[in-house]
mmCIF file of C-alpha atoms in Angstrom:
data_model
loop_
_atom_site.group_PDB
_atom_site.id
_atom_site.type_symbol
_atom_site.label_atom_id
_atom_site.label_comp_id
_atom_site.label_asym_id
_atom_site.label_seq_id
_atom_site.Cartn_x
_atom_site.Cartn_y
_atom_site.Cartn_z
ATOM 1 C CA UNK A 19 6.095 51.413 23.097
ATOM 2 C CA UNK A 20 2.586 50.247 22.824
ATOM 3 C CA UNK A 21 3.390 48.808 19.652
ATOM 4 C CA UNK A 22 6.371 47.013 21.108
ATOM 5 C CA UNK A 23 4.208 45.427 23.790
ATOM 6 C CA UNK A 24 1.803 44.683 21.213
ATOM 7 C CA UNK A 25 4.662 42.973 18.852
ATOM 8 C CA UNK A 26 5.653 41.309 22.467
ATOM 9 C CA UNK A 27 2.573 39.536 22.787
ATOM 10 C CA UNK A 28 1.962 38.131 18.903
ATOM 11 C CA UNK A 29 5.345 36.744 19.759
ATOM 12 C CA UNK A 30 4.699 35.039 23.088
ATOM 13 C CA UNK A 31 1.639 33.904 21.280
ATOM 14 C CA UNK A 32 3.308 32.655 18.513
ATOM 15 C CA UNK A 33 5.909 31.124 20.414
ATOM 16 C CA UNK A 34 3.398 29.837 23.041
ATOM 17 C CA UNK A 35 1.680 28.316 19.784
ATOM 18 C CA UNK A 36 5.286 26.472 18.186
ATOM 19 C CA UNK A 37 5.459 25.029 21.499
ATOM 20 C CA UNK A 38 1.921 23.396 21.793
ATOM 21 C CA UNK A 39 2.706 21.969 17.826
ATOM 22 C CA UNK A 40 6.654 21.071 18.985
ATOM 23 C CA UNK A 41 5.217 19.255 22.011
ATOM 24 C CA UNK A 42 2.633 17.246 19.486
ATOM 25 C CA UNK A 43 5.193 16.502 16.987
ATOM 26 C CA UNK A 44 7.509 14.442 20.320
ATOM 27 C CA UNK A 45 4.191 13.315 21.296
ATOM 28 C CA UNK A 46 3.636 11.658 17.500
ATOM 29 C CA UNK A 47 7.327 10.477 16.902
ATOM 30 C CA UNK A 48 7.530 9.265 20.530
ATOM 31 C CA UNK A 49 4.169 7.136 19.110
ATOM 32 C CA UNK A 50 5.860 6.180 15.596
ATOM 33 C CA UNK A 51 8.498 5.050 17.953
ATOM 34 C CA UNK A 52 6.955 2.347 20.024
ATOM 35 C CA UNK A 53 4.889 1.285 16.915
ATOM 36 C CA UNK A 54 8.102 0.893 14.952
ATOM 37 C CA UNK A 55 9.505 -1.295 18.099
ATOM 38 C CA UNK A 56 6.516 -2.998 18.396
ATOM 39 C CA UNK A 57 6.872 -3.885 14.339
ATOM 40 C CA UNK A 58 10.646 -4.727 14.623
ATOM 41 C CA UNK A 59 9.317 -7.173 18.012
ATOM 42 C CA UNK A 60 6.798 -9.202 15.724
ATOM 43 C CA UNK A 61 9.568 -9.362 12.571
ATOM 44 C CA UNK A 62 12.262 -10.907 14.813
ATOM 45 C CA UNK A 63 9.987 -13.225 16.537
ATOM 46 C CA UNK A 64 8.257 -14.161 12.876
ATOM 47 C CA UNK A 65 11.974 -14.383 11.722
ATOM 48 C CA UNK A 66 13.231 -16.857 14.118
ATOM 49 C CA UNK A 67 9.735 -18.629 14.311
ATOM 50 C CA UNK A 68 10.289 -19.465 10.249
ATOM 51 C CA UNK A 69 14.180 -20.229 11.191
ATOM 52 C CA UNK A 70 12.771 -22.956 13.452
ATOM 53 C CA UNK A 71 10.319 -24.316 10.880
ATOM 54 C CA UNK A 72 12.718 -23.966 8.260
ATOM 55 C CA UNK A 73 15.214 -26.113 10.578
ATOM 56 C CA UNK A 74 12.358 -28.560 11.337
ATOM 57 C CA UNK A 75 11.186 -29.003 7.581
ATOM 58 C CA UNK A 76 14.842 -29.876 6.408
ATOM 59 C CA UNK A 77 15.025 -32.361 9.630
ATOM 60 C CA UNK A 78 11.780 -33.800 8.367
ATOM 61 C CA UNK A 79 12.830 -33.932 4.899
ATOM 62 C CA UNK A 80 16.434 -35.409 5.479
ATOM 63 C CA UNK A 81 14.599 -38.392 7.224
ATOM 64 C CA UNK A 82 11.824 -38.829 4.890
ATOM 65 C CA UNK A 83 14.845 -38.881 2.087
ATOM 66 C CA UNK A 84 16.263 -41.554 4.507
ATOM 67 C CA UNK A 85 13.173 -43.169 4.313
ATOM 68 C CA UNK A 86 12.897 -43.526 0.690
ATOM 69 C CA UNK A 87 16.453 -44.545 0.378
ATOM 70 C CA UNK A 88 15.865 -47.502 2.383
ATOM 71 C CA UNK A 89 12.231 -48.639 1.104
ATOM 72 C CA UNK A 90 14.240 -47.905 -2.438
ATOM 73 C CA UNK A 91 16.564 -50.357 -1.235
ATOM 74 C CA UNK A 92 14.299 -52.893 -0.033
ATOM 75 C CA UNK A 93 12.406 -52.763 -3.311
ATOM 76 C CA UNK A 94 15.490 -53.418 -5.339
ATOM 77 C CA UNK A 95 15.852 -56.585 -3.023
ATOM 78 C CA UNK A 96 12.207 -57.720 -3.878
ATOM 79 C CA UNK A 97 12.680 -57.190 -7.456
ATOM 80 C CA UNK A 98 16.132 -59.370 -7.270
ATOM 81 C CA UNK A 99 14.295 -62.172 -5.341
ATOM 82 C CA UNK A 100 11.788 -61.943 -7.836
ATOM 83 C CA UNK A 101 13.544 -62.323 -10.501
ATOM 84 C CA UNK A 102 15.699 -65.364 -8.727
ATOM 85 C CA UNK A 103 12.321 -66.785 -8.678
ATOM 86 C CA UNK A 104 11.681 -65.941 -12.082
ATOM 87 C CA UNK A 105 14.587 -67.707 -12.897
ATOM 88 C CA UNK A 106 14.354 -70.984 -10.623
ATOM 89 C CA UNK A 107 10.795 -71.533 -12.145
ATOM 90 C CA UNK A 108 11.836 -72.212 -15.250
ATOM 91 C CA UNK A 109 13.658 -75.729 -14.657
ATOM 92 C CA UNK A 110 11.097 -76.587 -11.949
ATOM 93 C CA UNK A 111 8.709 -76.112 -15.160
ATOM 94 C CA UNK A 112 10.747 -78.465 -17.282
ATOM 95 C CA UNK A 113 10.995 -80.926 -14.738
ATOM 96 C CA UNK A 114 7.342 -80.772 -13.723
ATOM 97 C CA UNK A 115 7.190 -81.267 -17.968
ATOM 98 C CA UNK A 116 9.057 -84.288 -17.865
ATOM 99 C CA UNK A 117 7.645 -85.878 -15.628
ATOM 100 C CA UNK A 118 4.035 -85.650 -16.963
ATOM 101 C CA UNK A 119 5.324 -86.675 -20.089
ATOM 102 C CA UNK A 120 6.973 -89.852 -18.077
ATOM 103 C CA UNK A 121 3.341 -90.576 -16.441
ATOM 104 C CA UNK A 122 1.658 -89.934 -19.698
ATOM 105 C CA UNK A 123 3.936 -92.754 -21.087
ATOM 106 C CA UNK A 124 3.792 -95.088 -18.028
ATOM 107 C CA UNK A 125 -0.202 -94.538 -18.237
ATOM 108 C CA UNK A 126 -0.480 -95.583 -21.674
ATOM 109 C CA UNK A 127 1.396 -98.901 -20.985
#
C-alpha cells in the first residue's frame, strides 16, 4: 500500500508536471497565433497598398502614353510644315534668282 501511495504521488507529480508544459505549449501557440495575425495584418495592408500603386502607375502611364501620342502628333505636323516650307523656298529662290539676274542686266546698261 505504501508503494501504491508512493506510485500515487510520481503520478500526480508527473501529471502535475504535463500540465505546467501543456499550459506553456497554449501559452506559445496562443503567441504564434497573434504573431501569425499580426503577419497576415501587414501582408494584406502591403497587398492592397501595391494594388493602389500598381493602379496609380498604370493611370500615370496611360496619360504619359497620351502624352506622347499627342507631342508625336504635333511633331509630325512640324515636320510637314517644314517640309511645305522646304518646298515653297525653292521657287521663292528662283525668283529671288531672276530677279538679280534682271538688276544685274539693268545695272550694266
Amino acid at each position: 500500500q505504501e508503494q501504491d501511495g508512493i506510485r500515487q504521488n510520481t503520478l500526480t507529480d508527473a501529471n502535475g508536471q504535463l500540465r505546467i508544459q501543456n499550459d506553456a505549449l497554449k501559452a506559445q501557440v496562443n503567441n504564434l497565433i497573434g504573431k501569425n495575425n499580426a503577419l497576415e495584418d501587414t501582408l494584406r495592408n502591403t497587398t492592397h497598398s501595391l494594388e493602389h500603386e500598381r493602379s496609380h502607375n498604370a493611370l500615370t502611364l496611360t496619360q504619359s502614353l497620351a502624352e506622347l501620342k499627342e507631342l508625336k502628333d504635333k511633331f509630325h505636323i512640324k515636320c510637314l510644315e517644314c517640309e511645305e516650307l522646304q518646298d515653297a523656298r525653292i521657287p521663292l529662290q528662283e525668283e529671288i534668282s531672276t530677279l538679280k539676274e534682271d538688276l544685274d542686266q539693268n545695272e550694266a546698261y
